[in-house]
Tab-separated table of C-alpha atoms in Angstrom:
chain	number	residue	atom	x	y	z
T	1	UNK	CA	-40.832	54.081	22.543
T	2	UNK	CA	-40.469	50.341	22.664
T	3	UNK	CA	-37.196	49.035	21.238
T	4	UNK	CA	-37.909	46.012	19.019
T	5	UNK	CA	-34.251	45.095	18.494
T	6	UNK	CA	-34.041	42.667	21.449
T	7	UNK	CA	-36.853	40.688	19.836
T	8	UNK	CA	-35.027	40.722	16.485
T	9	UNK	CA	-31.846	39.629	18.243
T	10	UNK	CA	-33.580	36.713	19.936
T	11	UNK	CA	-35.115	35.559	16.652
T	12	UNK	CA	-31.763	35.886	14.883
T	13	UNK	CA	-30.085	33.792	17.584
T	14	UNK	CA	-32.841	31.201	17.233
T	15	UNK	CA	-32.315	31.147	13.454
T	16	UNK	CA	-28.559	30.682	13.909
T	17	UNK	CA	-29.195	27.859	16.378
T	18	UNK	CA	-31.480	26.126	13.884
T	19	UNK	CA	-28.850	26.561	11.156
T	20	UNK	CA	-26.205	25.063	13.436
T	21	UNK	CA	-28.489	22.099	14.131
T	22	UNK	CA	-28.977	21.667	10.390
T	23	UNK	CA	-25.222	21.559	9.885
T	24	UNK	CA	-24.916	19.022	12.696
T	25	UNK	CA	-27.579	16.867	11.061
T	26	UNK	CA	-25.336	16.464	8.021
T	27	UNK	CA	-22.548	14.856	10.013
T	28	UNK	CA	-22.454	11.107	9.271
T	29	UNK	CA	-20.914	8.534	11.546
T	30	UNK	CA	-21.726	5.763	13.929
T	31	UNK	CA	-25.488	6.393	13.810
T	32	UNK	CA	-25.632	5.649	10.070
T	33	UNK	CA	-23.753	2.392	10.396
T	34	UNK	CA	-25.742	1.284	13.433
T	35	UNK	CA	-29.095	1.814	11.724
T	36	UNK	CA	-27.895	0.048	8.570
T	37	UNK	CA	-26.932	-3.035	10.543
T	38	UNK	CA	-30.283	-3.029	12.327
T	39	UNK	CA	-32.082	-3.090	8.977
T	40	UNK	CA	-30.443	-6.382	8.036
T	41	UNK	CA	-32.734	-9.398	7.988
T	42	UNK	CA	-32.411	-11.916	10.793
T	43	UNK	CA	-33.795	-15.438	10.916
T	44	UNK	CA	-36.126	-14.391	13.738
T	45	UNK	CA	-37.585	-11.515	11.682
T	46	UNK	CA	-40.840	-12.803	10.220
T	47	UNK	CA	-42.510	-9.456	9.478
T	48	UNK	CA	-40.360	-8.164	6.645
T	49	UNK	CA	-43.253	-8.711	4.210
T	50	UNK	CA	-45.794	-6.657	6.162
T	51	UNK	CA	-46.746	-3.068	5.345
T	52	UNK	CA	-46.105	-1.922	8.924
T	53	UNK	CA	-42.592	-3.356	8.803
T	54	UNK	CA	-41.901	-1.610	5.481
T	55	UNK	CA	-42.976	1.754	6.918
T	56	UNK	CA	-40.763	1.207	9.940
T	57	UNK	CA	-37.730	0.358	7.831
T	58	UNK	CA	-38.250	3.360	5.565
T	59	UNK	CA	-38.541	5.575	8.630
T	60	UNK	CA	-35.261	4.179	9.931
T	61	UNK	CA	-33.632	4.828	6.562
T	62	UNK	CA	-34.852	8.431	6.645
T	63	UNK	CA	-33.183	8.957	10.018
T	64	UNK	CA	-29.846	7.603	8.765
T	65	UNK	CA	-29.337	10.944	7.012
T	66	UNK	CA	-31.555	12.876	9.472
T	67	UNK	CA	-33.997	13.787	6.710
T	68	UNK	CA	-36.976	14.288	9.095
T	69	UNK	CA	-34.841	16.605	11.222
T	70	UNK	CA	-33.666	18.498	8.147
T	71	UNK	CA	-37.265	18.996	7.007
T	72	UNK	CA	-38.240	20.334	10.425
T	73	UNK	CA	-35.243	22.672	10.582
T	74	UNK	CA	-35.832	23.996	7.063
T	75	UNK	CA	-39.453	24.677	7.951
T	76	UNK	CA	-38.457	26.463	11.164
T	77	UNK	CA	-35.806	28.539	9.391
T	78	UNK	CA	-38.291	29.680	6.786
T	79	UNK	CA	-40.916	30.494	9.413
T	80	UNK	CA	-38.309	32.457	11.381
T	81	UNK	CA	-37.445	34.584	8.329
T	82	UNK	CA	-41.114	35.093	7.516
T	83	UNK	CA	-41.959	36.045	11.114
T	84	UNK	CA	-39.074	38.530	11.296
T	85	UNK	CA	-40.238	40.089	8.025
T	86	UNK	CA	-43.796	40.484	9.338
T	87	UNK	CA	-42.702	41.944	12.670
T	88	UNK	CA	-40.187	44.211	10.947
T	89	UNK	CA	-42.930	45.558	8.708
T	90	UNK	CA	-45.117	46.289	11.732
T	91	UNK	CA	-42.203	47.970	13.538
T	92	UNK	CA	-41.373	50.093	10.486
T	93	UNK	CA	-44.895	51.446	10.097
T	94	UNK	CA	-45.034	52.144	13.813
T	95	UNK	CA	-41.654	53.817	14.274
T	96	UNK	CA	-40.790	54.785	10.669
T	97	UNK	CA	-37.194	53.729	11.187
T	98	UNK	CA	-35.123	53.094	8.042
T	99	UNK	CA	-33.121	50.408	9.839
T	100	UNK	CA	-36.300	48.427	10.358
T	101	UNK	CA	-37.077	48.676	6.650
T	102	UNK	CA	-33.667	47.362	5.565
T	103	UNK	CA	-33.831	44.418	7.962
T	104	UNK	CA	-37.414	43.699	6.929
T	105	UNK	CA	-36.566	43.726	3.222
T	106	UNK	CA	-33.646	41.369	3.809
T	107	UNK	CA	-35.654	38.748	5.688
T	108	UNK	CA	-38.640	39.167	3.344
T	109	UNK	CA	-36.384	38.542	0.332
T	110	UNK	CA	-34.917	35.415	1.935
T	111	UNK	CA	-38.394	34.090	2.758
T	112	UNK	CA	-39.702	34.823	-0.764
T	113	UNK	CA	-36.722	33.345	-2.592
T	114	UNK	CA	-36.589	30.145	-0.525
T	115	UNK	CA	-40.324	29.453	-0.174
T	116	UNK	CA	-40.573	27.205	-3.246
T	117	UNK	CA	-37.428	25.199	-2.524
T	118	UNK	CA	-38.310	24.791	1.153
T	119	UNK	CA	-41.821	23.586	0.301
T	120	UNK	CA	-40.553	21.093	-2.293
T	121	UNK	CA	-37.956	19.720	0.126
T	122	UNK	CA	-40.514	19.267	2.902
T	123	UNK	CA	-43.213	17.861	0.618
T	124	UNK	CA	-41.007	15.299	-1.170
T	125	UNK	CA	-41.620	11.858	0.392
T	126	UNK	CA	-38.782	9.606	1.470
T	127	UNK	CA	-35.678	11.655	0.722
T	128	UNK	CA	-33.740	8.398	1.163
T	129	UNK	CA	-35.197	7.127	-2.144
T	130	UNK	CA	-33.682	9.539	-4.700
T	131	UNK	CA	-35.253	9.985	-8.160
T	132	UNK	CA	-38.209	7.746	-7.339
T	133	UNK	CA	-39.471	10.101	-4.633
T	134	UNK	CA	-40.113	12.714	-7.340
T	135	UNK	CA	-42.268	10.350	-9.407
T	136	UNK	CA	-43.943	7.911	-7.021
T	137	UNK	CA	-46.158	8.432	-3.993
T	138	UNK	CA	-45.364	7.196	-0.488
T	139	UNK	CA	-47.821	4.325	-0.887
T	140	UNK	CA	-46.260	3.224	-4.171
T	141	UNK	CA	-42.745	3.268	-2.726
T	142	UNK	CA	-43.922	1.264	0.276
T	143	UNK	CA	-45.636	-1.328	-1.918
T	144	UNK	CA	-42.416	-1.922	-3.873
T	145	UNK	CA	-40.607	-2.952	-0.691
T	146	UNK	CA	-43.121	-5.471	0.609
T	147	UNK	CA	-41.478	-8.893	0.725
T	148	UNK	CA	-37.945	-7.546	0.267
T	149	UNK	CA	-35.474	-9.238	2.596
T	150	UNK	CA	-32.323	-7.187	3.152
T	151	UNK	CA	-29.113	-8.969	4.064
T	152	UNK	CA	-25.709	-7.517	4.855
T	153	UNK	CA	-22.899	-7.850	2.317
T	154	UNK	CA	-19.762	-9.498	3.669
T	155	UNK	CA	-16.671	-7.656	2.459
T	156	UNK	CA	-13.191	-9.137	2.538
T	157	UNK	CA	-11.716	-5.732	3.381
T	158	UNK	CA	-12.184	-5.086	7.103
T	159	UNK	CA	-12.512	-1.317	6.726
T	160	UNK	CA	-15.201	-1.684	4.067
T	161	UNK	CA	-17.030	-4.058	6.369
T	162	UNK	CA	-16.805	-1.608	9.261
T	163	UNK	CA	-17.287	1.786	7.625
T	164	UNK	CA	-19.446	1.163	4.535
T	165	UNK	CA	-22.085	-1.445	5.407
T	166	UNK	CA	-24.201	-2.415	2.387
T	167	UNK	CA	-27.546	-4.219	2.421
T	168	UNK	CA	-28.935	-6.159	-0.530
T	169	UNK	CA	-32.327	-7.616	-1.312
T	170	UNK	CA	-33.605	-9.116	-4.551
T	171	UNK	CA	-34.483	-5.754	-6.078
T	172	UNK	CA	-32.901	-3.094	-3.841
T	173	UNK	CA	-29.643	-1.997	-2.250
T	174	UNK	CA	-28.985	0.237	0.751
T	175	UNK	CA	-25.720	2.184	0.475
T	176	UNK	CA	-24.741	5.175	2.625
T	177	UNK	CA	-28.319	5.761	3.733
T	178	UNK	CA	-29.848	5.670	0.230
T	179	UNK	CA	-32.271	3.086	-1.141
T	180	UNK	CA	-31.250	2.176	-4.700
T	181	UNK	CA	-33.311	0.194	-7.188
T	182	UNK	CA	-31.368	-2.677	-8.748
T	183	UNK	CA	-33.896	-2.923	-11.583
T	184	UNK	CA	-33.358	0.708	-12.567
T	185	UNK	CA	-29.605	0.848	-11.961
T	186	UNK	CA	-27.822	0.966	-15.303
T	187	UNK	CA	-24.366	1.804	-14.013
T	188	UNK	CA	-22.805	2.100	-10.560
T	189	UNK	CA	-19.259	3.134	-9.839
T	190	UNK	CA	-16.825	4.712	-7.410
T	191	UNK	CA	-16.803	8.492	-7.868
T	192	UNK	CA	-13.660	10.473	-7.181
T	193	UNK	CA	-14.107	14.121	-6.316
T	194	UNK	CA	-11.597	16.765	-5.345
T	195	UNK	CA	-12.479	19.253	-2.620
T	196	UNK	CA	-10.288	22.242	-1.622
T	197	UNK	CA	-8.763	20.365	1.304
T	198	UNK	CA	-8.851	16.701	0.300
T	199	UNK	CA	-9.960	14.102	-2.214
T	200	UNK	CA	-13.412	12.677	-1.573
T	201	UNK	CA	-14.972	9.365	-2.561
T	202	UNK	CA	-18.601	8.448	-3.069
T	203	UNK	CA	-20.799	6.016	-4.996
T	204	UNK	CA	-22.329	7.257	-8.240
T	205	UNK	CA	-25.512	5.692	-9.626
T	206	UNK	CA	-27.003	6.160	-13.091
T	207	UNK	CA	-30.559	4.953	-13.673
T	208	UNK	CA	-32.087	3.726	-16.942
T	209	UNK	CA	-33.782	7.103	-17.407
T	210	UNK	CA	-30.439	8.928	-17.336
T	211	UNK	CA	-30.887	10.326	-13.823
T	212	UNK	CA	-27.577	10.410	-11.975
T	213	UNK	CA	-27.010	10.839	-8.247
T	214	UNK	CA	-24.301	10.195	-5.682
T	215	UNK	CA	-24.124	9.082	-2.084
T	216	UNK	CA	-22.474	11.279	0.507
T	217	UNK	CA	-18.696	11.111	0.774
T	218	UNK	CA	-17.551	7.864	2.335
T	219	UNK	CA	-15.771	7.813	5.676
T	220	UNK	CA	-12.786	5.973	4.168
T	221	UNK	CA	-10.971	6.418	0.838
T	222	UNK	CA	-11.930	3.919	-1.861
T	223	UNK	CA	-8.544	3.145	-3.386
T	224	UNK	CA	-6.538	0.151	-4.649
T	225	UNK	CA	-7.930	-3.281	-3.697
T	226	UNK	CA	-10.656	-1.675	-1.623
T	227	UNK	CA	-11.896	0.200	-4.707
T	228	UNK	CA	-11.737	-2.997	-6.776
T	229	UNK	CA	-13.814	-4.910	-4.259
T	230	UNK	CA	-16.369	-2.124	-4.027
T	231	UNK	CA	-16.585	-1.826	-7.823
T	232	UNK	CA	-17.085	-5.575	-8.126
T	233	UNK	CA	-20.008	-5.340	-5.733
T	234	UNK	CA	-21.479	-2.355	-7.578
T	235	UNK	CA	-21.309	-4.248	-10.898
T	236	UNK	CA	-23.032	-7.170	-9.226
T	237	UNK	CA	-25.804	-4.907	-7.895
T	238	UNK	CA	-26.382	-3.333	-11.301
T	239	UNK	CA	-26.371	-6.681	-13.075
T	240	UNK	CA	-23.142	-6.156	-14.981
T	241	UNK	CA	-20.619	-3.541	-15.946
T	242	UNK	CA	-21.797	-0.677	-18.144
T	243	UNK	CA	-19.459	1.900	-19.710
T	244	UNK	CA	-19.574	5.579	-18.850
T	245	UNK	CA	-21.948	7.339	-21.239
T	246	UNK	CA	-23.360	10.894	-21.301
T	247	UNK	CA	-26.651	11.114	-19.443
T	248	UNK	CA	-28.234	12.883	-22.422
T	249	UNK	CA	-27.671	9.785	-24.583
T	250	UNK	CA	-29.127	7.533	-21.894
T	251	UNK	CA	-32.198	9.777	-21.599
T	252	UNK	CA	-32.766	9.605	-25.350
T	253	UNK	CA	-32.595	5.816	-25.230
T	254	UNK	CA	-34.999	5.756	-22.295
T	255	UNK	CA	-37.512	7.791	-24.286
T	256	UNK	CA	-37.257	5.262	-27.127
T	257	UNK	CA	-37.949	2.109	-25.113
T	258	UNK	CA	-41.518	0.921	-24.529
T	259	UNK	CA	-43.153	3.649	-26.648
T	260	UNK	CA	-46.547	2.143	-25.879
T	261	UNK	CA	-46.275	3.504	-22.307
T	262	UNK	CA	-46.494	7.269	-22.695
T	263	UNK	CA	-47.011	8.260	-19.069
T	264	UNK	CA	-43.595	8.707	-17.307
T	265	UNK	CA	-45.070	7.563	-13.994
T	266	UNK	CA	-46.497	4.359	-15.475
T	267	UNK	CA	-43.267	3.656	-17.337
T	268	UNK	CA	-41.181	3.963	-14.208
T	269	UNK	CA	-43.579	1.825	-12.187
T	270	UNK	CA	-43.577	-0.873	-14.865
T	271	UNK	CA	-39.772	-1.088	-14.874
T	272	UNK	CA	-39.729	-1.307	-11.081
T	273	UNK	CA	-42.252	-4.142	-10.989
T	274	UNK	CA	-41.073	-6.241	-13.928
T	275	UNK	CA	-37.903	-7.967	-15.042
T	276	UNK	CA	-36.023	-5.561	-17.291
T	277	UNK	CA	-33.683	-8.070	-18.972
T	278	UNK	CA	-34.920	-7.208	-22.466
T	279	UNK	CA	-34.621	-3.489	-21.777
T	280	UNK	CA	-31.026	-3.933	-20.619
T	281	UNK	CA	-30.212	-5.867	-23.772
T	282	UNK	CA	-31.499	-2.906	-25.776
T	283	UNK	CA	-29.189	-0.593	-23.837
T	284	UNK	CA	-26.228	-2.915	-24.373
T	285	UNK	CA	-26.949	-3.158	-28.078
T	286	UNK	CA	-27.063	0.635	-28.284
T	287	UNK	CA	-24.053	1.512	-26.119
T	288	UNK	CA	-21.789	-1.527	-25.704
T	289	UNK	CA	-19.833	-3.013	-28.586
T	290	UNK	CA	-18.454	-6.485	-29.188
T	291	UNK	CA	-17.624	-8.744	-26.266
T	292	UNK	CA	-18.248	-5.989	-23.724
T	293	UNK	CA	-21.756	-7.402	-23.425
T	294	UNK	CA	-20.413	-9.795	-20.833
T	295	UNK	CA	-19.836	-8.981	-17.197
T	296	UNK	CA	-16.676	-7.211	-16.178
T	297	UNK	CA	-13.850	-9.301	-14.740
T	298	UNK	CA	-14.363	-7.666	-11.348
T	299	UNK	CA	-18.028	-8.639	-11.381
T	300	UNK	CA	-17.132	-12.217	-12.372
T	301	UNK	CA	-14.725	-12.443	-9.436
T	302	UNK	CA	-17.389	-11.193	-7.052
T	303	UNK	CA	-20.073	-13.536	-8.435
T	304	UNK	CA	-17.768	-16.514	-8.016
T	305	UNK	CA	-17.003	-15.591	-4.415
T	306	UNK	CA	-20.613	-15.534	-3.212
């Protein structure tokens, strides 16, 4: 009787190795900062407005957070579970061992429960472009970046300059490996989270449609003057300071604007391609009272310094 357990052991070790690689892929560091600096526009770069250059830059952005590697590892993990389930089923019907059945059911359950999530993660284009990658196609995202010239922000704080490089173009910002639309950004701010072992800091972005997302935790704490300088930049990126409001309220307002555009895809694409000054005024009229319509003091200080 052939013992199938060595084969199961080898596959399990392979699955653990893939999981370890996935964990390693989440570790930020020097690679992120190096790629960000390479994306900055230089006077000798004359191809920033070409489609090939846009694809290259998006590919580089994807690798800042190892998204292609994560997709490959997720696919391999799922295939490993599925393969073990198939081979376990064959071994059970051949040997009629209860142990084979239990192991088979376990891996089959994992494969069944994760199939949808794994497929959506792999299929979603450009994980570095949150929110928009769920609405727009790869071609549409690429077309929005043609002609965008990214330049590095010069911080006064040396640690901000070293550990959190930020790139800005006319309509986009690159922060912590994420591509953020300045036309859609309603509010941006420093987010303070508390983990079991330490306090974490990240950048939180709220879009006009009420979608909220955060960057990964920053490598340095955003406190005191460093936090003020970062917040001033974030207000500048978003076109002014906007108060904290529940996302449900923002979503309701988003559904009210431009009622003539019923298709969510078309509405999003229109906002990304056109100046949204009037739309922002509607948001301010709905959510901001009195003299708060003006820019925050931090944003004024930043605008005067550039």
